[in-house]
mmCIF file with all atom_site columns, C-alpha atoms in Angstrom:
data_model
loop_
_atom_site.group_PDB
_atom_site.id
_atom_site.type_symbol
_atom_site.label_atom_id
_atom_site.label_alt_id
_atom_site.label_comp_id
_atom_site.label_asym_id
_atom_site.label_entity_id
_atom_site.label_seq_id
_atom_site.pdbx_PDB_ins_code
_atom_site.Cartn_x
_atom_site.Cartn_y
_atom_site.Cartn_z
_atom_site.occupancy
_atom_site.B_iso_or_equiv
_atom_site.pdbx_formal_charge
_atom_site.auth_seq_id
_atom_site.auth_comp_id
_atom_site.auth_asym_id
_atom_site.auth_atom_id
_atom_site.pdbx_PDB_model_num
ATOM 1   C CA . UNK P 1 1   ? -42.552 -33.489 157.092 1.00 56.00 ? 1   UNK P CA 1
ATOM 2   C CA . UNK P 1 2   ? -43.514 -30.236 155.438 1.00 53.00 ? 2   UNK P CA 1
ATOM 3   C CA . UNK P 1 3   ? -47.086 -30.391 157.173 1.00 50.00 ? 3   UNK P CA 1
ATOM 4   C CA . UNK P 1 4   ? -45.085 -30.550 160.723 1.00 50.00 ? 4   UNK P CA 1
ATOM 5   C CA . UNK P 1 5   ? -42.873 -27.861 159.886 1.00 53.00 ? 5   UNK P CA 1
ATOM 6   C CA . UNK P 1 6   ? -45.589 -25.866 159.046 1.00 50.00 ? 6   UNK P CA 1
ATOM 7   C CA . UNK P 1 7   ? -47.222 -26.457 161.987 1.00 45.00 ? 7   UNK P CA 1
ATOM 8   C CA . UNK P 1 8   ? -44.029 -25.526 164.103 1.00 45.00 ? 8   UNK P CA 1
ATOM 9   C CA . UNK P 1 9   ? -43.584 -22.152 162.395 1.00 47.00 ? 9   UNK P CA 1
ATOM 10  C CA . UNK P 1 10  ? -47.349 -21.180 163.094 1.00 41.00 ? 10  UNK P CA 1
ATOM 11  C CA . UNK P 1 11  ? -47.185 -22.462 166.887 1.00 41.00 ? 11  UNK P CA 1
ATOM 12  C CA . UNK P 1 12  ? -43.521 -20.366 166.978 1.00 46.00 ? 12  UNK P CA 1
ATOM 13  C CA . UNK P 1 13  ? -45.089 -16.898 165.260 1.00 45.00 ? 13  UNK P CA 1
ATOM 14  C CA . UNK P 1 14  ? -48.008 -17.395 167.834 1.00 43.00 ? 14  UNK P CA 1
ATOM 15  C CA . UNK P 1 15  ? -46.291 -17.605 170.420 1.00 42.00 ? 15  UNK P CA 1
ATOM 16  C CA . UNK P 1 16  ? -43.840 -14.316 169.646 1.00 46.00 ? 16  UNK P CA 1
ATOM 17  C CA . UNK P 1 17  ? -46.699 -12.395 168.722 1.00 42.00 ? 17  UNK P CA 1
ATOM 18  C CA . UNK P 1 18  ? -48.309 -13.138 171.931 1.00 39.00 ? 18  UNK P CA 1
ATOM 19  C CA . UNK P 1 19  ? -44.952 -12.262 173.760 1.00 42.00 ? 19  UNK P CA 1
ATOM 20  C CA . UNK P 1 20  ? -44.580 -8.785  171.852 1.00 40.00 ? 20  UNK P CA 1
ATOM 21  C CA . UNK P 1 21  ? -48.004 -7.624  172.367 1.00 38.00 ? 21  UNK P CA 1
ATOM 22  C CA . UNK P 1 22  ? -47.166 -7.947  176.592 1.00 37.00 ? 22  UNK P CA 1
ATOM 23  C CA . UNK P 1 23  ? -44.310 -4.898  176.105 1.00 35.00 ? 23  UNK P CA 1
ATOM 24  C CA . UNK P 1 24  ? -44.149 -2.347  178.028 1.00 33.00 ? 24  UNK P CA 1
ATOM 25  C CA . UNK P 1 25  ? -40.489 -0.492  176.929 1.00 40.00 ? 25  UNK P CA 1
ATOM 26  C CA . UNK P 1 26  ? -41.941 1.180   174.025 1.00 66.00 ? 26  UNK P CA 1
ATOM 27  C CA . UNK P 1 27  ? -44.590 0.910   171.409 1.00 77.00 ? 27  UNK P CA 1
ATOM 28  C CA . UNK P 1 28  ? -45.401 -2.654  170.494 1.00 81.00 ? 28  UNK P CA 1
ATOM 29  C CA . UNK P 1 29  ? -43.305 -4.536  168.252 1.00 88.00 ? 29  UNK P CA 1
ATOM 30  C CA . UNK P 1 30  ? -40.466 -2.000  167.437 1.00 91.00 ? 30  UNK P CA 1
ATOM 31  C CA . UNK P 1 31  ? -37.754 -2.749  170.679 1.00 94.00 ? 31  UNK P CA 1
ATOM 32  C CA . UNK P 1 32  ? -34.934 -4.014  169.743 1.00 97.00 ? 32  UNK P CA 1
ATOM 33  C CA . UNK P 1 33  ? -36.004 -7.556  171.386 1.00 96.00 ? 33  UNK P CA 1
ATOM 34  C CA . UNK P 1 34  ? -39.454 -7.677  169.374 1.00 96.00 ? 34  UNK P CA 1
ATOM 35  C CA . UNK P 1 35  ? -36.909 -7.503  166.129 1.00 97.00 ? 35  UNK P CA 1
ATOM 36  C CA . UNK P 1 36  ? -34.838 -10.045 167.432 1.00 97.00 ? 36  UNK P CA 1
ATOM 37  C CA . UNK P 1 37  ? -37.731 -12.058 168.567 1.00 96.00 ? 37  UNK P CA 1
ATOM 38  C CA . UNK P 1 38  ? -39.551 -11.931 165.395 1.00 96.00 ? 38  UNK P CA 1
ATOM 39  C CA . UNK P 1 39  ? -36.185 -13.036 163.700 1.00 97.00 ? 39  UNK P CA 1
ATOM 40  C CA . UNK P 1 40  ? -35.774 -15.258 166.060 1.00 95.00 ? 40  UNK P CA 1
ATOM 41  C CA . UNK P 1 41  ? -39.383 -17.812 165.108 1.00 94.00 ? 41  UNK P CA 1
ATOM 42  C CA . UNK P 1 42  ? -38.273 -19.050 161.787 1.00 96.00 ? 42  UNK P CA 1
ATOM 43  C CA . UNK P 1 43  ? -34.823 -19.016 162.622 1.00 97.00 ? 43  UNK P CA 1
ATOM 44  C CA . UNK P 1 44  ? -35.371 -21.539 165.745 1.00 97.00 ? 44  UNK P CA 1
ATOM 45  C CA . UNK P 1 45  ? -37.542 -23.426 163.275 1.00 97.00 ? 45  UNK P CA 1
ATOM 46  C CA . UNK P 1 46  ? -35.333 -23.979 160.862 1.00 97.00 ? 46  UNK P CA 1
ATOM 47  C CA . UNK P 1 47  ? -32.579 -24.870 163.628 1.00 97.00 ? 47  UNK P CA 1
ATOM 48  C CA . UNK P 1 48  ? -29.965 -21.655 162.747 1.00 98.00 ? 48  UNK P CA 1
ATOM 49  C CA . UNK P 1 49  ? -29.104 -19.999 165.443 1.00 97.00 ? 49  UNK P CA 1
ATOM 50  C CA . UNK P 1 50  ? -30.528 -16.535 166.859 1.00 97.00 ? 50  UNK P CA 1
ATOM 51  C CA . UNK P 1 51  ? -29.507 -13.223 166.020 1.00 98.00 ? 51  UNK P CA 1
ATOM 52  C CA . UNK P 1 52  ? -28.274 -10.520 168.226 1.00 98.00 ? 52  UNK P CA 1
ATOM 53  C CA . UNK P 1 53  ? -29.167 -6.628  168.558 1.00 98.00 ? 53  UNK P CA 1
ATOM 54  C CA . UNK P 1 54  ? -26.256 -4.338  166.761 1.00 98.00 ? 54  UNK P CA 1
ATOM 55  C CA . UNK P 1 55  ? -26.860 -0.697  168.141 1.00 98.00 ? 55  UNK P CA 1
ATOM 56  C CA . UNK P 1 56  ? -24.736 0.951   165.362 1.00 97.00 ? 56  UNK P CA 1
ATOM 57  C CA . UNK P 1 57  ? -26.738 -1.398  162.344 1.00 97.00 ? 57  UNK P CA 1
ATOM 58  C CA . UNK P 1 58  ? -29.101 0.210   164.248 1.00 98.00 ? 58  UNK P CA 1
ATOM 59  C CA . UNK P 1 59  ? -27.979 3.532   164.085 1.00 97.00 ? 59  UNK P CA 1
ATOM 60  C CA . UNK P 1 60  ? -27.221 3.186   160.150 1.00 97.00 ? 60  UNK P CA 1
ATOM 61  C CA . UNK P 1 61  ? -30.792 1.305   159.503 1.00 97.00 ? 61  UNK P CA 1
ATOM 62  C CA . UNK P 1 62  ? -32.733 4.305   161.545 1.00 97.00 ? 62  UNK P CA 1
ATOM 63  C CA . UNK P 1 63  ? -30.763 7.114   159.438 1.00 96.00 ? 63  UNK P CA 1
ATOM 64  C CA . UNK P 1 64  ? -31.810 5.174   156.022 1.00 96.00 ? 64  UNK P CA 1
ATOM 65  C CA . UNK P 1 65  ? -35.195 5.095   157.402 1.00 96.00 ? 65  UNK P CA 1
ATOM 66  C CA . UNK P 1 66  ? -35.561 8.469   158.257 1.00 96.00 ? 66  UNK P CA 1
ATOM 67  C CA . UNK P 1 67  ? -34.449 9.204   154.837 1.00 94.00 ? 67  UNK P CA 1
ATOM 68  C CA . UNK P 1 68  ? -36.952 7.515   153.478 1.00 90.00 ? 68  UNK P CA 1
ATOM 69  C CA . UNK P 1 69  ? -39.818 9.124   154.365 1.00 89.00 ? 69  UNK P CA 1
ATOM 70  C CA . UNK P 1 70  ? -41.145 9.523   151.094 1.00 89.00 ? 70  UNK P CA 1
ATOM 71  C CA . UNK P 1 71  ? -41.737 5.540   151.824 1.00 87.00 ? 71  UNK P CA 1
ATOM 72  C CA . UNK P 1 72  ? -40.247 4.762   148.581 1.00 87.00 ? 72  UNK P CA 1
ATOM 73  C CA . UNK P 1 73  ? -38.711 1.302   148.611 1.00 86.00 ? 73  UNK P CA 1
ATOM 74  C CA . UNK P 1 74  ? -35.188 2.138   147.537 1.00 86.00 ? 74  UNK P CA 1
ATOM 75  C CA . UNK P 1 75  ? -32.672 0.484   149.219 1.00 89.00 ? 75  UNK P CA 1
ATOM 76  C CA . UNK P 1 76  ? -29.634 2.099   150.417 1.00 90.00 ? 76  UNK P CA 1
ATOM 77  C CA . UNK P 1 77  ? -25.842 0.874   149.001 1.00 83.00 ? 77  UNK P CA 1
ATOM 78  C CA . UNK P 1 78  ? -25.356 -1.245  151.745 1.00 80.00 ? 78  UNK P CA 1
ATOM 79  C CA . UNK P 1 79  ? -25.432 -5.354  151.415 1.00 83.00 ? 79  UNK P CA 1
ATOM 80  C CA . UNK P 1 80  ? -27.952 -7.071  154.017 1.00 94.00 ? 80  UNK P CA 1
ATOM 81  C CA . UNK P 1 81  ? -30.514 -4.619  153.710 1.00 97.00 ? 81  UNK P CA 1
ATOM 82  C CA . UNK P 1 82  ? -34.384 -5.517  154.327 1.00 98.00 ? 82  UNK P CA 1
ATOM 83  C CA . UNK P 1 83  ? -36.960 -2.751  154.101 1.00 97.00 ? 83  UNK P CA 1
ATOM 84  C CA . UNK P 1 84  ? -41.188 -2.438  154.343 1.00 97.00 ? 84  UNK P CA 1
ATOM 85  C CA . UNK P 1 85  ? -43.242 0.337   153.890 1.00 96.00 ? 85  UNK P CA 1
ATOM 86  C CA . UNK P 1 86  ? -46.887 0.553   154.984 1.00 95.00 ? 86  UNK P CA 1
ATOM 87  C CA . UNK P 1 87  ? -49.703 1.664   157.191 1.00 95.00 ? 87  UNK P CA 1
ATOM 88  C CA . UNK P 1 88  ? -49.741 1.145   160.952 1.00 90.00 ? 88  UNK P CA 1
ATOM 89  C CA . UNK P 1 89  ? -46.339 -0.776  160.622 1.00 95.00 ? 89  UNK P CA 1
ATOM 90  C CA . UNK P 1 90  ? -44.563 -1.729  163.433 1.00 95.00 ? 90  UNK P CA 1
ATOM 91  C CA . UNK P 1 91  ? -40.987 -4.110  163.174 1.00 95.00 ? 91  UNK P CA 1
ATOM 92  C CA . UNK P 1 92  ? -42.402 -7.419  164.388 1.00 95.00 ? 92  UNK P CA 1
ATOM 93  C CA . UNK P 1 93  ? -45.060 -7.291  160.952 1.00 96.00 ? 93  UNK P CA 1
ATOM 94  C CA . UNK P 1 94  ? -42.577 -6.032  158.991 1.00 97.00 ? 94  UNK P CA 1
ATOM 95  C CA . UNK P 1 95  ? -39.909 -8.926  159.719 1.00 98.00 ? 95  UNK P CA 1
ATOM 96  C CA . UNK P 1 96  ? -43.520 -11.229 159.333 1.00 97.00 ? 96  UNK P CA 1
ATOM 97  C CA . UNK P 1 97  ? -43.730 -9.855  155.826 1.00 97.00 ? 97  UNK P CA 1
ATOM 98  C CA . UNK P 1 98  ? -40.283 -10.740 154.555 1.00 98.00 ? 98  UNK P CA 1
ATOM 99  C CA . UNK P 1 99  ? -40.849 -13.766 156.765 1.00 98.00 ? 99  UNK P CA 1
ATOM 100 C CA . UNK P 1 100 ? -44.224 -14.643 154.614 1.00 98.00 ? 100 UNK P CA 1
ATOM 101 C CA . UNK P 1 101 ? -42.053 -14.635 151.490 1.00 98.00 ? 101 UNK P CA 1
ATOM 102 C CA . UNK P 1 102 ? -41.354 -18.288 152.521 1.00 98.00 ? 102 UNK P CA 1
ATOM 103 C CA . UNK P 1 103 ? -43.316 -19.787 149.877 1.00 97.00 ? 103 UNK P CA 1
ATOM 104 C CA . UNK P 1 104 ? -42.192 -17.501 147.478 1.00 98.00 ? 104 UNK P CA 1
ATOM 105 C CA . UNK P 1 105 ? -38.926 -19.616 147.487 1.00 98.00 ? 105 UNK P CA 1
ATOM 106 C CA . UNK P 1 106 ? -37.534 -22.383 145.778 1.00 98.00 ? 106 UNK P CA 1
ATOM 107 C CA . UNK P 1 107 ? -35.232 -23.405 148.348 1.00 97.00 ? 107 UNK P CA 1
ATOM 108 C CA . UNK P 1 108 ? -33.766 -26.940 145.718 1.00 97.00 ? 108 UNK P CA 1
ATOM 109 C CA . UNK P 1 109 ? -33.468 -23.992 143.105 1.00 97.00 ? 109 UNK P CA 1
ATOM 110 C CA . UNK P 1 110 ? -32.404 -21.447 145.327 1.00 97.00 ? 110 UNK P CA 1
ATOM 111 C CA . UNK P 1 111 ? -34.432 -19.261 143.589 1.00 97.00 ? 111 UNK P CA 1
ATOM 112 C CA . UNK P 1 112 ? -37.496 -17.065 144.129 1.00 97.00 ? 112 UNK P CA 1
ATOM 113 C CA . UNK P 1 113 ? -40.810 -18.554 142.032 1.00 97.00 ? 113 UNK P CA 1
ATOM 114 C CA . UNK P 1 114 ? -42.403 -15.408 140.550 1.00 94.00 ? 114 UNK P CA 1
ATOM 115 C CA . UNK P 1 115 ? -42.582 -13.271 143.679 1.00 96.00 ? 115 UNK P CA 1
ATOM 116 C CA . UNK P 1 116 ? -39.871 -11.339 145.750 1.00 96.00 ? 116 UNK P CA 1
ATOM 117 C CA . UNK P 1 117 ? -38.084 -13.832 148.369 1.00 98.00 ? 117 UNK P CA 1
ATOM 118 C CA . UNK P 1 118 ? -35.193 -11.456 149.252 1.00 97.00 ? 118 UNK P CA 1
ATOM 119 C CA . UNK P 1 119 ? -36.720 -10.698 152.555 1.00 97.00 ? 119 UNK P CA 1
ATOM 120 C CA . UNK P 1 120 ? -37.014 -14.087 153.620 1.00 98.00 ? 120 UNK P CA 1
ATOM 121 C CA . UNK P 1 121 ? -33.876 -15.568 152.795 1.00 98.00 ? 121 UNK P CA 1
ATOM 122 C CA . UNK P 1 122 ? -32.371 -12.320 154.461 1.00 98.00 ? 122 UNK P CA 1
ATOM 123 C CA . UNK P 1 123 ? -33.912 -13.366 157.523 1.00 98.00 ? 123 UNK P CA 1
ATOM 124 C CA . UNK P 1 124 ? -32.353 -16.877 158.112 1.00 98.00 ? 124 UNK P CA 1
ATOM 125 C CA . UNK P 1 125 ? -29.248 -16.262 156.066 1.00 98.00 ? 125 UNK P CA 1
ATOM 126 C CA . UNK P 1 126 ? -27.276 -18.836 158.797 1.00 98.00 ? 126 UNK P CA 1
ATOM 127 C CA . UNK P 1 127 ? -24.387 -16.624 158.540 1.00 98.00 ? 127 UNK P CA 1
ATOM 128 C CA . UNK P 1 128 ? -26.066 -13.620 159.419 1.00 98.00 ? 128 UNK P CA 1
ATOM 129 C CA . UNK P 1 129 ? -24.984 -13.409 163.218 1.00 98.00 ? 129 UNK P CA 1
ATOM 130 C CA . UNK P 1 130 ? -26.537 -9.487  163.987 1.00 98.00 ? 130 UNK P CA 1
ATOM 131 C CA . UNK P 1 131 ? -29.137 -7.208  163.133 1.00 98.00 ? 131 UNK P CA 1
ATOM 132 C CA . UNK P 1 132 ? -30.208 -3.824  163.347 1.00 98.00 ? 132 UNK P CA 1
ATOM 133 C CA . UNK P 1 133 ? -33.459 -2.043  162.519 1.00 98.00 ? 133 UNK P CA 1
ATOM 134 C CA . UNK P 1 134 ? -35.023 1.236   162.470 1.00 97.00 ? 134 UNK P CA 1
ATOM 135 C CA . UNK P 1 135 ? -38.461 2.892   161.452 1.00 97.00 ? 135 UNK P CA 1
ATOM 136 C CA . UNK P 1 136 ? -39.679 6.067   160.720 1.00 96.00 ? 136 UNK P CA 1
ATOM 137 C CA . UNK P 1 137 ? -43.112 7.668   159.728 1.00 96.00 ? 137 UNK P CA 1
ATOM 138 C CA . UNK P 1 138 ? -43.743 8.665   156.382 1.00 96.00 ? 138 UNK P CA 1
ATOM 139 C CA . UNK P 1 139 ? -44.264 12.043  155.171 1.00 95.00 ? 139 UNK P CA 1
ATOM 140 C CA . UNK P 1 140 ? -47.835 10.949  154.212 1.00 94.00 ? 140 UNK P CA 1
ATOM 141 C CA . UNK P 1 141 ? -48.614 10.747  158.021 1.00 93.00 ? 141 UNK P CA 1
ATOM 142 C CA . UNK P 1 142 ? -50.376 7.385   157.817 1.00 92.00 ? 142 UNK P CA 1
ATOM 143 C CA . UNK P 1 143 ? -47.809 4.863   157.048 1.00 96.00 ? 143 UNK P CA 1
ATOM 144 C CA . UNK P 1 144 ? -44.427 3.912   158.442 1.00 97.00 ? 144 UNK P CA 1
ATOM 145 C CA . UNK P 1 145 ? -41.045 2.253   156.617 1.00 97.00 ? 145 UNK P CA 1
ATOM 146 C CA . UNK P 1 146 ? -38.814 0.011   158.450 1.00 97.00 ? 146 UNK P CA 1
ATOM 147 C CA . UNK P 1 147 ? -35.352 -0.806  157.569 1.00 97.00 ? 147 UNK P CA 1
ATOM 148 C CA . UNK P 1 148 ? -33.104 -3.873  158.892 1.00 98.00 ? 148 UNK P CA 1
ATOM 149 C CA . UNK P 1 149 ? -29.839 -4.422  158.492 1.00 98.00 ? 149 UNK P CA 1
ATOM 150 C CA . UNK P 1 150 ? -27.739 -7.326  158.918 1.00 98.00 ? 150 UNK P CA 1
ATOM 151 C CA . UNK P 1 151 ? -24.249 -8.740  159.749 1.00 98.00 ? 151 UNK P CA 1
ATOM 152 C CA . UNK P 1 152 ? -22.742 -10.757 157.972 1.00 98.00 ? 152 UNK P CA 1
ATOM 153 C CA . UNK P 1 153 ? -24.656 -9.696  155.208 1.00 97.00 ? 153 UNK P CA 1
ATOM 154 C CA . UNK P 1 154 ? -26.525 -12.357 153.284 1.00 96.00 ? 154 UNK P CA 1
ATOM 155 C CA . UNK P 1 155 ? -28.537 -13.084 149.895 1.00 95.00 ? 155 UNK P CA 1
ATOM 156 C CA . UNK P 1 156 ? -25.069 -13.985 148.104 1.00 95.00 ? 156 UNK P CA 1
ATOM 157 C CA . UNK P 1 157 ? -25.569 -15.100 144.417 1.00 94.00 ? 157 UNK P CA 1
ATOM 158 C CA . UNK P 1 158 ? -25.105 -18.384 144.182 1.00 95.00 ? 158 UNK P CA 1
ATOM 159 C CA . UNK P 1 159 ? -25.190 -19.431 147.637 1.00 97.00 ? 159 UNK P CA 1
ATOM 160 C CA . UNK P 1 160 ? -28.086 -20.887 149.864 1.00 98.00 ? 160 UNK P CA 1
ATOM 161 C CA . UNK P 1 161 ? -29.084 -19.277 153.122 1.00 98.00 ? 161 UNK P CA 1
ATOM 162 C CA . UNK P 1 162 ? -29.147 -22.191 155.217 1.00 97.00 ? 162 UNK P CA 1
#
Protein backbone atom coordinates (compact mmCIF):
# COMPACT_ATOMS: atom_id res chain seq x y z
CA UNK A 1 0.00 0.00 0.00
CA UNK A 2 2.75 2.42 0.93
CA UNK A 3 4.92 1.16 -2.16
CA UNK A 4 1.75 2.22 -4.50
CA UNK A 5 1.33 5.41 -2.93
CA UNK A 6 4.69 6.12 -3.42
CA UNK A 7 4.60 5.35 -6.75
CA UNK A 8 1.47 7.67 -7.34
CA UNK A 9 3.12 10.71 -5.76
CA UNK A 10 6.32 10.29 -8.05
CA UNK A 11 4.12 9.66 -11.34
CA UNK A 12 1.89 12.97 -9.96
CA UNK A 13 5.25 15.35 -9.24
CA UNK A 14 6.40 14.13 -12.79
CA UNK A 15 3.85 14.91 -14.38
CA UNK A 16 3.44 18.75 -12.79
CA UNK A 17 6.92 19.33 -13.27
CA UNK A 18 6.64 18.46 -16.82
CA UNK A 19 3.47 20.75 -17.07
CA UNK A 20 5.31 23.84 -15.36
CA UNK A 21 8.37 23.69 -17.34
CA UNK A 22 5.82 24.25 -20.78
CA UNK A 23 4.87 28.06 -19.26
CA UNK A 24 4.95 30.71 -21.05
CA UNK A 25 3.11 33.64 -18.58
CA UNK A 26 6.16 34.26 -16.66
CA UNK A 27 9.30 32.68 -15.42
CA UNK A 28 8.95 28.99 -14.77
CA UNK A 29 7.40 27.75 -11.76
CA UNK A 30 6.39 31.04 -9.93
CA UNK A 31 2.54 31.78 -11.67
CA UNK A 32 0.10 31.55 -9.55
CA UNK A 33 -1.08 28.11 -11.33
CA UNK A 34 2.54 26.45 -10.98
CA UNK A 35 1.84 27.14 -6.97
CA UNK A 36 -1.39 25.75 -7.14
CA UNK A 37 -0.27 22.97 -9.31
CA UNK A 38 2.58 22.00 -7.23
CA UNK A 39 0.07 22.02 -4.21
CA UNK A 40 -2.11 20.43 -6.06
CA UNK A 41 0.25 16.62 -6.62
CA UNK A 42 0.22 15.47 -3.09
CA UNK A 43 -2.95 16.90 -2.37
CA UNK A 44 -4.77 14.78 -5.31
CA UNK A 45 -2.71 11.91 -3.92
CA UNK A 46 -3.76 11.92 -0.77
CA UNK A 47 -7.51 12.49 -2.05
CA UNK A 48 -8.04 16.30 -0.29
CA UNK A 49 -9.20 18.49 -2.43
CA UNK A 50 -7.25 21.32 -4.48
CA UNK A 51 -6.45 24.64 -3.44
CA UNK A 52 -7.31 27.87 -5.03
CA UNK A 53 -5.18 31.15 -5.90
CA UNK A 54 -5.95 34.11 -3.14
CA UNK A 55 -4.58 37.41 -4.82
CA UNK A 56 -4.55 39.36 -1.48
CA UNK A 57 -2.58 36.06 0.50
CA UNK A 58 -0.79 36.90 -2.30
CA UNK A 59 -0.34 40.35 -1.83
CA UNK A 60 0.51 39.81 2.06
CA UNK A 61 2.98 36.67 1.21
CA UNK A 62 4.92 38.96 -1.60
CA UNK A 63 5.26 42.01 1.01
CA UNK A 64 6.76 39.39 3.74
CA UNK A 65 8.95 38.23 1.05
CA UNK A 66 10.23 41.31 -0.04
CA UNK A 67 11.00 41.96 3.49
CA UNK A 68 12.96 39.29 3.73
CA UNK A 69 15.59 39.82 1.62
CA UNK A 70 18.18 39.26 3.99
CA UNK A 71 16.80 35.48 3.27
CA UNK A 72 16.60 34.90 6.87
CA UNK A 73 13.96 32.30 7.66
CA UNK A 74 11.83 34.25 10.10
CA UNK A 75 8.42 33.88 9.73
CA UNK A 76 6.06 36.66 9.87
CA UNK A 77 3.04 36.77 12.83
CA UNK A 78 0.68 35.35 10.66
CA UNK A 79 -0.73 31.51 11.12
CA UNK A 80 -0.40 29.33 7.77
CA UNK A 81 2.80 30.58 6.84
CA UNK A 82 5.38 28.39 4.67
CA UNK A 83 8.68 29.94 3.64
CA UNK A 84 12.19 28.68 1.60
CA UNK A 85 15.15 30.40 1.00
CA UNK A 86 17.79 29.38 -1.55
CA UNK A 87 19.64 29.63 -4.80
CA UNK A 88 17.92 29.63 -8.19
CA UNK A 89 14.50 29.09 -6.34
CA UNK A 90 11.52 29.24 -8.08
CA UNK A 91 7.74 28.36 -6.21
CA UNK A 92 7.11 24.94 -7.75
CA UNK A 93 10.76 23.63 -5.79
CA UNK A 94 10.01 25.46 -3.02
CA UNK A 95 6.38 23.89 -2.40
CA UNK A 96 8.61 20.38 -3.48
CA UNK A 97 10.76 21.11 -0.47
CA UNK A 98 8.10 21.42 2.19
CA UNK A 99 6.47 18.71 0.09
CA UNK A 100 9.79 16.37 0.64
CA UNK A 101 9.28 16.78 4.38
CA UNK A 102 6.85 13.82 3.92
CA UNK A 103 8.96 11.37 5.54
CA UNK A 104 9.92 13.58 8.08
CA UNK A 105 6.40 12.86 9.57
CA UNK A 106 4.86 10.62 11.84
CA UNK A 107 1.51 10.87 10.55
CA UNK A 108 0.00 7.83 13.71
CA UNK A 109 1.98 10.32 16.06
CA UNK A 110 1.19 13.34 14.39
CA UNK A 111 4.43 14.36 14.99
CA UNK A 112 7.60 15.31 13.09
CA UNK A 113 10.60 12.43 13.64
CA UNK A 114 13.75 14.53 14.15
CA UNK A 115 13.46 16.83 11.15
CA UNK A 116 11.13 19.89 10.34
CA UNK A 117 7.61 18.60 8.86
CA UNK A 118 5.80 21.98 9.19
CA UNK A 119 6.00 22.53 5.52
CA UNK A 120 4.48 19.44 4.59
CA UNK A 121 1.65 19.15 6.74
CA UNK A 122 1.00 22.91 5.73
CA UNK A 123 0.60 21.77 2.35
CA UNK A 124 -2.30 19.20 2.65
CA UNK A 125 -3.78 20.66 5.80
CA UNK A 126 -7.53 19.39 4.30
CA UNK A 127 -8.93 22.46 5.66
CA UNK A 128 -6.73 24.71 4.01
CA UNK A 129 -9.10 25.80 1.03
CA UNK A 130 -6.60 28.92 -0.51
CA UNK A 131 -3.21 29.93 -0.96
CA UNK A 132 -1.09 32.67 -1.77
CA UNK A 133 2.62 32.98 -2.50
CA UNK A 134 5.22 35.41 -3.27
CA UNK A 135 9.12 35.51 -3.90
CA UNK A 136 11.67 37.88 -3.91
CA UNK A 137 15.53 37.94 -4.56
CA UNK A 138 17.81 38.19 -1.85
CA UNK A 139 20.06 40.94 -1.14
CA UNK A 140 22.97 38.48 -1.75
CA UNK A 141 21.97 38.49 -5.51
CA UNK A 142 22.18 34.72 -5.92
CA UNK A 143 19.39 33.26 -4.01
CA UNK A 144 15.66 33.83 -3.78
CA UNK A 145 12.98 33.34 -0.61
CA UNK A 146 9.51 32.34 -1.21
CA UNK A 147 6.70 32.77 1.11
CA UNK A 148 3.10 30.97 1.02
CA UNK A 149 0.36 31.63 2.80
CA UNK A 150 -2.68 29.80 3.45
CA UNK A 151 -6.45 29.91 4.26
CA UNK A 152 -7.75 28.40 6.60
CA UNK A 153 -4.63 28.30 8.23
CA UNK A 154 -3.34 24.91 9.29
CA UNK A 155 -0.58 23.05 11.53
CA UNK A 156 -3.06 23.29 14.67
CA UNK A 157 -1.57 21.60 17.83
CA UNK A 158 -3.15 18.73 18.40
CA UNK A 159 -4.90 18.18 15.29
CA UNK A 160 -4.00 16.05 12.11
CA UNK A 161 -3.89 17.58 8.67
CA UNK A 162 -5.84 15.15 6.89
Amino acid sequence: MVYSHNILLVLALSLALLHLSHTQDQEPGNNPDDYVNAHSCIRKVLELPPLTWDAELAKVAQAYADKRKDCQMVHSDRCGENMASGPLLNGSYAVQMWVDQRREYDYDANKCKEKMCGGYTQVVWKESQRVGCGRSQCDDGSSWMVVCNYDPPGNIVGQKPY
